[in-house]
XYZ file of C-alpha atoms in Angstrom:
709
model
C 0.000 0.000 0.000
C 1.210 3.523 -0.706
C 0.483 6.752 1.083
C -1.815 9.271 -0.572
C 0.236 11.252 -3.066
C 1.505 14.579 -1.763
C -0.101 14.204 1.676
C 1.162 17.018 3.906
C 3.882 16.420 6.459
C 3.196 18.023 9.822
C 5.756 17.826 12.660
C 4.608 15.464 15.396
C 4.857 18.076 18.121
C 2.566 20.367 16.139
C -0.003 17.579 15.818
C 0.107 17.223 19.604
C -0.384 20.975 20.107
C -3.307 20.922 17.664
C -4.834 18.121 19.733
C -4.320 20.093 22.964
C -6.135 23.028 21.440
C -9.013 20.963 20.081
C -9.444 18.523 22.970
C -8.309 20.554 25.983
C -8.801 24.131 24.857
C -5.120 24.826 25.587
C -3.217 27.369 23.486
C 0.408 28.326 23.965
C 2.156 31.359 22.513
C 5.492 29.550 22.095
C 7.395 26.443 23.122
C 8.610 27.989 26.370
C 5.012 28.503 27.474
C 4.121 24.921 26.506
C 7.161 23.577 28.369
C 6.345 25.557 31.510
C 2.804 24.178 31.527
C 4.142 20.624 31.105
C 6.478 20.985 34.085
C 4.188 22.842 36.470
C 0.902 20.992 35.912
C 2.235 17.433 35.889
C -1.153 15.680 36.214
C -2.619 17.595 33.262
C 0.433 17.096 31.061
C 0.976 13.380 31.681
C -2.761 12.686 31.449
C -2.646 14.380 28.046
C 0.181 12.046 26.994
C -1.877 9.055 28.170
C -4.888 10.238 26.174
C -3.040 11.480 23.095
C -1.265 8.164 22.579
C -4.428 6.262 23.501
C -2.844 4.242 26.270
C -5.040 1.315 27.241
C -5.823 -0.229 30.623
C -8.545 -2.659 31.693
C -8.688 -0.790 35.010
C -8.813 2.964 35.649
C -6.044 4.854 37.440
C -7.075 6.660 40.598
C -4.571 9.470 40.052
C -1.826 10.512 37.665
C 0.774 11.000 40.404
C 0.839 10.135 44.093
C 3.393 10.683 46.822
C 6.558 12.729 46.810
C 9.028 14.231 47.161
C 11.298 12.324 44.796
C 12.040 9.496 44.662
C 8.933 8.399 46.573
C 6.467 8.949 43.720
C 3.980 6.610 42.094
C 2.560 7.136 38.627
C -0.908 6.100 37.409
C -1.726 3.872 40.406
C -4.438 1.368 39.545
C -3.662 1.291 35.814
C -2.396 -1.799 33.986
C -0.328 -1.946 30.832
C 2.326 -3.997 29.032
C 5.185 -2.804 26.823
C 4.777 -5.719 24.397
C 1.029 -5.136 24.149
C 1.709 -1.513 23.182
C 4.083 -2.715 20.434
C 1.719 -5.329 19.025
C -1.274 -3.009 18.839
C 0.441 -1.588 15.724
C 0.798 -4.976 14.010
C -2.503 -4.891 12.125
C -2.432 -1.407 10.613
C 1.323 -1.454 9.956
C 1.172 -4.786 8.120
C -1.909 -3.720 6.162
C 0.080 -0.684 4.994
C 2.914 -2.911 3.812
C 5.388 -1.738 6.433
C 7.879 -4.187 8.038
C 8.532 -4.214 11.770
C 12.318 -4.749 11.680
C 14.914 -4.489 8.918
C 18.415 -5.682 9.755
C 21.824 -6.144 8.217
C 25.150 -7.393 9.523
C 28.673 -6.601 8.400
C 28.774 -9.718 6.233
C 25.876 -8.331 4.204
C 23.092 -10.597 5.500
C 19.831 -8.641 5.149
C 16.601 -9.701 6.859
C 13.083 -8.316 7.091
C 10.701 -9.227 9.912
C 7.026 -8.540 9.302
C 4.657 -7.467 12.056
C 2.703 -10.765 12.016
C 5.969 -12.708 12.164
C 7.160 -10.519 15.044
C 3.920 -11.299 16.886
C 4.220 -15.036 16.209
C 7.849 -15.256 17.356
C 7.113 -13.279 20.523
C 4.226 -15.605 21.330
C 6.267 -18.727 20.584
C 9.174 -17.730 22.814
C 6.902 -16.411 25.574
C 5.086 -19.741 25.733
C 8.439 -21.571 25.779
C 9.624 -19.432 28.694
C 6.415 -20.224 30.545
C 7.056 -23.919 29.911
C 10.468 -23.427 31.532
C 8.752 -22.116 34.636
C 9.410 -18.412 34.122
C 6.886 -16.360 36.082
C 6.185 -12.678 36.617
C 9.136 -10.973 38.239
C 11.667 -13.656 37.278
C 14.757 -12.262 35.595
C 15.822 -13.318 32.116
C 19.385 -12.322 31.222
C 20.597 -11.964 27.648
C 24.058 -11.929 26.081
C 23.098 -10.944 22.560
C 24.128 -8.581 19.731
C 22.010 -5.971 17.940
C 19.908 -8.393 15.887
C 16.142 -8.966 15.508
C 16.267 -11.996 17.812
C 17.243 -9.719 20.705
C 14.172 -7.534 20.197
C 11.996 -10.660 19.993
C 13.494 -12.046 23.210
C 12.978 -8.774 25.069
C 9.352 -8.458 23.968
C 8.641 -12.093 24.807
C 9.923 -11.498 28.342
C 7.952 -8.279 28.686
C 4.787 -9.978 27.458
C 4.702 -12.383 30.424
C 6.023 -9.981 33.068
C 9.557 -11.392 33.234
C 12.275 -8.799 33.911
C 14.736 -8.367 31.036
C 18.439 -7.533 31.253
C 20.960 -7.578 28.400
C 24.725 -7.289 28.021
C 26.554 -6.986 24.712
C 28.766 -9.882 23.540
C 31.779 -7.562 23.378
C 31.800 -7.583 27.187
C 34.076 -9.994 28.975
C 32.893 -12.670 31.365
C 33.786 -10.754 34.534
C 31.958 -7.593 33.439
C 28.837 -9.556 32.538
C 28.894 -11.445 35.817
C 29.276 -8.193 37.768
C 25.871 -7.316 36.355
C 23.980 -10.577 36.139
C 25.043 -11.985 39.508
C 23.265 -9.097 41.202
C 19.884 -9.950 39.681
C 20.022 -13.797 39.844
C 18.487 -14.654 36.460
C 16.406 -17.772 35.939
C 17.142 -18.048 32.216
C 20.105 -16.973 30.072
C 19.624 -16.309 26.351
C 23.024 -16.022 24.664
C 24.671 -15.920 21.248
C 27.431 -18.495 20.888
C 29.362 -16.214 18.529
C 29.438 -12.850 16.788
C 31.094 -11.272 13.758
C 32.635 -7.858 14.395
C 35.314 -5.758 12.760
C 35.750 -8.264 9.966
C 36.417 -11.182 12.317
C 34.356 -14.142 13.570
C 34.425 -14.280 17.377
C 33.623 -17.485 19.257
C 31.561 -16.876 22.423
C 30.629 -20.475 23.263
C 33.247 -20.675 26.008
C 32.015 -17.404 27.527
C 28.437 -18.716 27.560
C 29.612 -21.852 29.346
C 31.475 -19.721 31.894
C 28.394 -17.595 32.517
C 26.250 -20.662 33.080
C 28.756 -22.117 35.534
C 28.988 -18.850 37.502
C 25.235 -18.163 37.735
C 23.759 -20.790 40.094
C 20.289 -19.251 39.782
C 20.005 -20.382 36.151
C 17.513 -23.088 35.360
C 17.839 -22.910 31.586
C 20.182 -21.641 28.879
C 18.963 -20.776 25.386
C 21.549 -20.248 22.653
C 21.274 -18.233 19.484
C 23.415 -20.475 17.299
C 25.824 -18.860 14.859
C 28.491 -20.092 12.412
C 31.174 -18.475 14.569
C 31.178 -20.875 17.537
C 33.862 -23.548 17.828
C 31.403 -25.864 19.573
C 27.795 -25.974 20.673
C 26.921 -25.119 24.277
C 26.025 -28.467 25.813
C 22.527 -28.859 27.193
C 21.260 -25.521 25.858
C 17.948 -25.054 24.102
C 17.970 -23.676 20.557
C 16.548 -20.145 20.135
C 15.383 -20.782 16.588
C 13.452 -23.888 17.632
C 11.792 -22.042 20.515
C 10.553 -19.290 18.201
C 9.281 -21.709 15.560
C 5.926 -22.591 17.151
C 2.945 -21.687 14.968
C -0.305 -23.143 16.263
C -3.549 -22.272 18.005
C -1.684 -21.329 21.187
C 0.525 -18.767 19.467
C -2.445 -17.396 17.530
C -4.416 -16.929 20.769
C -1.515 -15.512 22.788
C -1.948 -12.058 24.331
C 0.562 -10.215 26.544
C -0.417 -10.071 30.220
C -1.921 -6.952 31.715
C 0.580 -5.814 34.352
C 0.496 -3.079 37.001
C 1.746 0.236 35.588
C 4.900 0.053 37.731
C 5.675 -3.627 37.115
C 9.446 -3.995 36.467
C 10.299 -4.064 32.758
C 14.078 -4.313 32.665
C 17.286 -3.841 34.605
C 19.908 -1.578 33.025
C 23.271 -0.720 34.542
C 25.409 2.283 35.327
C 28.842 2.224 33.726
C 30.451 0.687 36.793
C 33.409 3.053 36.726
C 34.109 2.180 40.349
C 32.623 -0.725 42.268
C 29.775 -2.837 40.983
C 27.531 -1.309 38.325
C 24.253 -0.061 39.753
C 21.342 -2.276 38.609
C 18.622 0.237 37.696
C 15.015 -0.973 37.486
C 12.430 0.744 35.264
C 8.724 -0.013 34.923
C 6.511 -0.878 31.945
C 4.215 2.135 32.156
C 6.802 4.755 33.022
C 9.098 3.739 30.173
C 6.216 3.714 27.689
C 4.993 7.164 28.671
C 8.425 8.772 28.554
C 9.549 6.942 25.402
C 6.409 7.853 23.458
C 6.672 11.508 24.427
C 10.383 11.687 23.594
C 10.489 9.457 20.519
C 7.446 10.835 18.757
C 7.029 14.435 19.934
C 10.688 15.449 20.274
C 12.485 13.090 17.895
C 9.635 13.561 15.405
C 9.397 9.852 14.581
C 5.870 8.900 13.559
C 4.160 5.574 12.816
C 5.362 4.137 9.516
C 1.790 3.419 8.435
C 0.292 6.873 9.158
C -0.190 9.056 6.051
C 1.653 11.913 7.756
C 4.809 9.836 8.372
C 4.339 7.047 5.825
C 7.433 4.937 5.264
C 9.252 6.155 8.403
C 12.389 4.105 9.067
C 14.268 4.679 12.299
C 17.912 3.738 12.801
C 20.183 4.513 15.734
C 23.539 2.789 15.685
C 24.077 1.082 19.029
C 25.260 -2.043 20.751
C 22.924 -3.821 23.152
C 25.118 -2.602 26.008
C 24.129 1.042 25.437
C 20.798 2.523 26.450
C 20.288 3.659 22.868
C 19.462 0.043 22.055
C 16.452 0.434 24.340
C 15.618 3.696 22.585
C 15.944 2.046 19.155
C 13.555 -0.781 20.073
C 11.122 1.810 21.447
C 10.447 2.805 17.848
C 8.264 -0.322 17.663
C 6.103 1.005 20.506
C 5.227 3.942 18.263
C 4.494 1.765 15.226
C 7.721 2.671 13.427
C 9.895 0.338 11.348
C 13.267 0.040 13.082
C 16.455 -0.591 11.096
C 19.286 -2.423 12.880
C 22.967 -2.722 11.997
C 25.094 -5.392 13.673
C 28.790 -4.731 13.188
C 31.598 -2.201 13.307
C 30.522 1.188 11.874
C 34.112 1.947 10.930
C 34.887 -1.192 8.964
C 37.764 -3.390 10.109
C 41.198 -2.630 11.525
C 42.842 -3.697 8.292
C 40.277 -1.940 6.085
C 38.832 1.079 7.904
C 35.713 2.403 6.197
C 33.509 5.081 7.744
C 31.065 4.938 4.832
C 29.648 1.598 6.073
C 26.612 2.975 7.888
C 25.838 5.515 5.200
C 25.645 2.815 2.526
C 23.512 0.775 4.921
C 21.173 3.748 5.470
C 20.810 4.279 1.738
C 20.044 0.608 1.058
C 17.280 0.517 3.652
C 15.799 3.963 2.966
C 16.432 5.228 6.502
C 14.592 8.454 7.341
C 16.001 9.087 10.836
C 19.715 8.306 11.270
C 21.122 8.349 14.812
C 24.570 7.687 16.277
C 26.931 8.818 19.007
C 28.659 12.181 18.649
C 32.017 10.410 18.305
C 30.749 8.603 15.197
C 30.129 11.857 13.317
C 33.508 13.239 14.442
C 35.219 10.088 13.144
C 33.400 10.425 9.818
C 34.598 14.001 9.463
C 38.196 13.145 10.293
C 38.175 10.118 7.997
C 37.140 12.311 5.091
C 33.695 10.780 4.555
C 32.228 12.198 1.336
C 28.458 11.742 1.164
C 28.000 13.470 -2.227
C 30.567 11.074 -3.722
C 28.685 8.178 -2.161
C 25.472 9.537 -3.622
C 27.110 9.666 -7.042
C 27.887 5.954 -6.690
C 24.151 5.241 -6.384
C 23.685 5.309 -2.602
C 20.736 7.679 -2.287
C 20.807 9.401 1.109
C 18.155 12.004 0.372
C 15.501 10.194 2.406
C 17.382 10.993 5.615
C 15.561 13.964 7.116
C 17.031 13.932 10.627
C 20.362 13.156 12.287
C 20.182 12.063 15.917
C 23.132 12.602 18.240
C 23.909 11.691 21.840
C 26.592 10.079 24.010
C 28.626 13.269 24.361
C 28.301 16.879 23.208
C 28.516 17.303 19.435
C 31.232 19.766 18.445
C 30.071 22.779 16.471
C 32.503 22.144 13.627
C 31.293 18.559 13.263
C 27.686 19.696 13.007
C 28.611 22.290 10.388
C 30.537 19.654 8.438
C 27.564 17.262 8.491
C 25.142 19.989 7.448
C 27.379 20.912 4.520
C 27.519 17.258 3.458
C 23.740 17.035 3.346
C 23.334 20.424 1.722
C 25.444 19.095 -1.129
C 23.085 16.133 -1.622
C 20.166 18.260 -2.767
C 16.694 17.601 -1.347
C 16.651 15.593 1.862
C 14.641 16.280 4.974
C 11.233 17.740 5.666
C 11.033 21.497 6.007
C 11.092 22.547 9.670
C 8.444 25.078 8.751
C 5.947 22.328 7.938
C 3.330 22.166 5.204
C 2.886 25.913 4.890
C 6.093 25.928 2.830
C 5.067 22.989 0.709
C 6.756 20.092 2.502
C 5.386 16.786 1.247
C 5.199 13.241 2.589
C 6.760 10.397 0.639
C 4.782 8.274 -1.759
C 5.058 4.745 -0.444
C 8.244 5.598 1.387
C 10.170 5.403 -1.861
C 10.646 9.060 -2.751
C 12.902 11.476 -0.874
C 11.102 14.140 1.085
C 11.580 17.742 0.130
C 12.940 20.246 2.564
C 13.293 23.987 2.598
C 16.239 24.266 4.967
C 19.291 22.443 6.326
C 19.239 18.897 7.639
C 17.713 18.738 11.127
C 20.085 17.705 13.913
C 18.213 16.145 16.833
C 20.851 16.546 19.546
C 19.751 14.934 22.809
C 21.176 14.463 26.297
C 19.857 12.143 28.955
C 21.024 8.910 30.438
C 20.682 5.252 31.283
C 19.541 6.352 34.736
C 16.011 7.204 33.573
C 16.253 5.745 30.062
C 15.323 8.988 28.396
C 16.423 12.489 27.502
C 16.157 15.665 29.554
C 17.224 17.889 26.671
C 16.516 17.333 23.022
C 15.163 18.427 19.690
C 12.158 20.326 18.411
C 11.294 20.098 14.743
C 10.202 23.735 14.483
C 12.717 25.591 16.661
C 15.848 27.273 15.266
C 19.049 25.259 15.081
C 22.296 26.587 16.544
C 25.369 24.397 15.882
C 26.885 23.196 19.118
C 23.737 23.406 21.214
C 20.547 21.459 21.844
C 17.251 23.088 21.035
C 15.200 22.770 24.203
C 14.355 21.125 27.480
C 11.932 18.296 26.781
C 8.276 18.407 27.720
C 7.602 17.151 31.225
C 11.263 17.547 32.233
C 11.624 20.344 34.792
C 15.324 20.766 34.066
C 17.316 23.695 35.409
C 20.964 24.658 35.838
C 21.644 25.270 39.527
C 24.400 26.961 41.454
C 25.937 25.141 44.397
C 23.488 26.877 46.739
C 20.482 25.835 44.649
C 19.805 29.004 42.624
C 18.503 28.564 39.044
C 20.904 30.023 36.472
C 20.284 31.380 32.974
C 23.260 31.995 30.720
C 25.631 30.466 33.283
C 26.954 26.947 33.761
C 25.441 25.016 36.654
C 24.496 21.562 37.870
C 21.846 19.890 35.730
C 18.917 19.159 38.021
C 15.358 17.990 37.487
C 13.034 19.529 40.066
C 9.953 17.431 39.260
C 9.562 13.670 38.774
C 9.100 12.027 35.374
C 7.510 8.592 34.869
C 10.665 6.746 33.740
C 12.815 7.607 36.735
C 13.967 4.342 38.374
C 11.518 2.376 40.451
C 14.516 1.334 42.542
C 17.962 -0.267 42.308
C 17.994 -4.042 42.616
C 18.829 -5.202 46.162
C 19.229 -1.626 47.406
C 18.178 -1.736 51.032
C 16.366 1.443 52.016
C 17.134 2.985 48.599
C 20.521 4.066 49.956
C 22.425 3.736 46.645
C 19.548 5.343 44.772
C 19.413 8.326 47.126
C 23.193 8.813 47.152
C 23.352 8.619 43.342
C 20.879 11.422 42.560
C 19.644 13.163 45.710
C 22.749 13.667 47.847
C 23.377 17.307 46.941
C 19.794 18.614 46.751
C 17.342 16.439 48.741
C 14.144 15.840 46.786
C 15.719 17.180 43.570
C 17.380 14.931 40.973
C 21.022 15.934 40.358
C 22.119 14.314 37.137
C 25.874 14.904 37.281
C 26.268 17.068 34.162
C 27.198 20.713 33.733
C 24.480 22.587 31.860
C 24.006 26.090 30.501
C 20.519 27.226 29.505
C 20.359 30.226 27.203
C 17.797 32.990 27.302
C 16.298 31.448 24.161
C 15.897 28.061 25.860
C 18.780 26.457 23.964
C 21.009 24.180 26.038
C 24.679 23.222 26.078
C 26.144 20.326 28.060
C 29.680 20.928 29.309
C 30.629 17.436 30.441
C 30.305 15.685 33.757
C 30.149 17.935 36.779
C 32.521 15.692 38.711
C 35.260 16.193 36.094
C 35.003 19.955 35.763
C 38.025 22.108 35.061
C 38.476 24.915 37.598
C 41.348 27.190 36.631
C 41.993 30.273 38.731
C 38.341 30.439 39.798
C 36.945 30.022 36.276
C 35.021 26.817 35.585
C 34.975 25.075 32.239
C 33.373 21.844 31.108
C 35.761 19.343 29.560
C 33.672 19.209 26.373
C 34.708 22.742 25.411
C 38.366 21.801 25.631
C 37.752 18.655 23.587
C 35.925 20.668 20.944
C 38.917 22.981 20.546
C 41.557 20.238 20.588
C 39.803 17.597 18.508
C 38.992 20.111 15.780
C 42.680 19.890 14.848
C 43.163 17.321 12.076
C 46.241 15.894 13.826
C 44.282 14.921 16.963
C 41.979 11.893 16.952
C 41.021 11.839 20.639
C 41.840 13.554 23.911
C 41.283 13.550 27.656
C 41.891 16.319 30.148
C 41.825 16.274 33.949
C 42.180 19.025 36.508
C 43.934 18.064 39.724
C 42.741 21.143 41.616
C 41.307 20.293 45.022
C 41.035 21.696 48.534
C 41.498 25.230 47.247
C 44.969 24.663 45.803
C 46.107 25.775 42.362
C 45.343 23.326 39.613
C 47.670 21.093 37.655
C 46.061 20.147 34.353
C 47.503 17.545 31.957
C 45.980 16.939 28.535
C 46.399 13.535 26.888
C 46.077 13.363 23.097
C 45.860 10.517 20.593
C 47.443 11.558 17.308
C 46.265 10.655 13.864
C 48.275 7.744 12.360
C 51.374 9.065 10.638
C 51.514 12.305 12.667
C 54.705 12.818 14.670
C 54.803 14.567 18.020
C 56.704 17.838 18.024
C 57.043 21.124 19.880
C 55.276 22.805 16.994
C 52.254 20.515 17.366
C 52.243 21.094 21.122
C 52.048 24.814 20.470
C 49.283 24.327 17.895
C 47.187 22.476 20.474
C 47.866 25.069 23.165
C 47.087 27.827 20.686
C 43.776 26.226 19.755
C 42.720 26.212 23.415
C 44.026 29.716 23.981
C 42.125 31.021 20.983
C 38.853 29.126 21.455
C 38.579 29.395 25.242
C 41.093 31.337 27.287
C 44.813 31.287 28.129
C 43.691 30.115 31.564
C 42.772 26.721 30.127
C 46.039 25.994 28.357
C 47.221 22.700 29.940
C 50.265 22.504 32.151
C 51.368 19.495 30.147
C 50.316 17.962 26.811
C 51.138 14.282 26.526
C 50.764 12.038 23.443
C 49.226 8.651 24.292
C 48.180 5.533 22.412
C 44.619 5.401 23.741
C 42.103 7.335 25.823
C 40.493 5.075 28.448
C 36.781 4.615 27.813
C 33.907 2.695 29.353
C 32.121 -0.025 27.433
C 29.510 2.567 26.457
C 32.220 4.854 25.066
C 32.481 7.475 27.812
C 35.881 8.984 28.550
C 37.187 7.909 31.954
C 38.005 11.381 33.237
C 37.301 10.897 36.935
C 39.203 7.594 37.364
C 42.307 9.062 35.695
C 41.988 12.167 37.854
C 41.853 10.023 41.005
C 44.763 7.914 39.772
C 46.888 11.043 39.337
C 45.922 12.132 42.839
C 47.496 8.955 44.216
C 44.563 6.585 44.624
C 45.237 2.916 43.751
C 44.005 1.623 40.421
C 41.706 -1.046 41.871
C 39.907 1.607 43.929
C 39.160 4.006 41.103
C 38.252 1.870 38.093
C 36.590 -1.413 37.247
C 38.663 -2.851 34.408
C 35.804 -5.090 33.306
C 33.640 -2.014 32.702
C 36.202 -0.657 30.245
C 36.367 -0.984 26.488
C 40.194 -0.810 26.516
C 41.595 -1.773 29.944
C 44.956 -2.587 28.396
C 45.783 1.112 28.217
C 45.646 1.566 32.012
C 49.209 0.378 32.610
C 50.570 3.441 30.845
C 48.456 5.788 32.990
C 49.511 4.016 36.188
C 53.164 4.517 35.257
C 52.503 8.152 34.348
C 50.741 8.712 37.684
C 53.621 7.177 39.617
C 56.116 9.360 37.782
C 53.977 12.447 38.346
C 53.550 11.763 42.066
C 57.258 11.078 42.550
C 58.178 14.299 40.784
C 55.538 16.222 42.735
C 56.912 14.927 46.034
C 60.427 15.959 45.048
C 59.389 19.372 43.706
C 56.318 20.503 45.700
C 56.593 24.104 44.521
C 56.098 23.007 40.935
C 53.142 20.771 41.850
C 50.863 22.568 44.306
C 48.533 19.566 44.456
C 51.194 17.282 45.885
């Protein structure tokens, strides 16, 4: 089926505002007024989200919100829902419109399409198999799976029967996985026995066997069998066989109605120090927040609706990053999701940063999302989208670029915009139908646009599985900043004494609850870890741990983590601003800066840089880096020392390990400041340990030169 020819495209957030006007009699002069209503009248706003997205419950809720202050809040008490039920309600209309549920491709070129009826059947088949294994509501099902359709099926099967899902990516080592799964005592493990990444087959059968041996709570193991395993995992059930049932029972299967706050999944903090925090979110809260963010702010509509016909949503992620959860949430809005399983930069021997762009062209992606580092790598690798287009890879259907993970540098955003400008017509006009923007015909024609590609820059976290700050299809774009605070998110920048700041950098806080904030941490007696993680500085107010500046126009800039802030001679600076200046240089691939100022003493600030292959370190390059910081920021932020290194330490989710390196340089032992198993590249730590020892020895011998000694 095709969409009506030339049907008008209207931004999703405008459709919602039209509904508010027609159904609630609410009119708002501008977005700021709408946002203030959404954060001051929480019951009215969240009830409107419930009604607008036609949330269903067999029982009424007695209130929208009870309790308080945070974190002692309860949303929609009395209501029942189910994440999988919300997904499958789209199966009929989406399939009738000819839209697939999931499109996927791996780095070996295997392409698959999963229809909505087939998604429903596989969910039912696996859910019934889990029930046969004795899995009941509240039991945990752990997964060790890559970014493939089977993982989405497994998650939705668990959700459908009230089991609690938790997934780790197969690039994680045994110890890191066990640090997570041991805490939740899973009853079933679903695991891939191998993966293919970076051009290489990787056997994971031994890891699966180790996990089974170390998790005494397991009653069953299910393996997703691949050609990459050296041997089969003995005694494990076969995933494909368990999803193959097609009979009266699967046809009659319906997801259970569950209390609104029934646990949906356990996700984990990065585990920089100590055990990762196991964070529990609920079915209803995640649905409400995801629908509001994904559809209204990310402007991703149902693929079968005439207004957004042919929508295809891709966000490059591993299953170990919360953006996997966000990607799968596209299904809850009736959108076709497009998955890539593999290395976005090719292989070590054959680096290729065009991989995802060719993939996006092949599958007619309309919304393309990735981490900020991905776009920076594309720019530095010389990615040429117009040349790719000339080869027959049509990228003009991409109308939006999503970004998160870290702040996107202004120069990278300008580079990406220029690339898309050179492609000709691409995205929908931010001004909407009044300027003639049209919807695609059958999802096969590129949409017209009257302005630059739309960058949907967002910032949030695993903690509440959402975004505090994000995009707005109709607001102005300013490279280097995010457009607005999201609806329902009472976000402010606060001074240390709790004063809201405008035009100044402060602590990012959220003064009102949102539905997807954690229900609790697993096995957290008296919510002690939960309280200390978010409510230690401002009781009753969520402190997120980021530095934020909110402009007079509502635009927002994140300046890095507030616990890794640079404080030079009384002037504070987020690390992201230094990275933006340094990493704009073509010679620099990556960098990390720490400030060893503490207890009122003068700071000592080293900057570590990874150079582009073939670039030699020299005094001239050192001066170029210092000059870039001096020019872009201030002479105050020129480092005391610039040191070339082989690697920047990062977590498994890609975050720079600023605080652990800072603590290491202050003399704390390695095992107290970092969990090696939570790192993507723990092998680089030896160099930093040696550097710290040298620094501390020199500081002790020359205290005048090192005031922090």
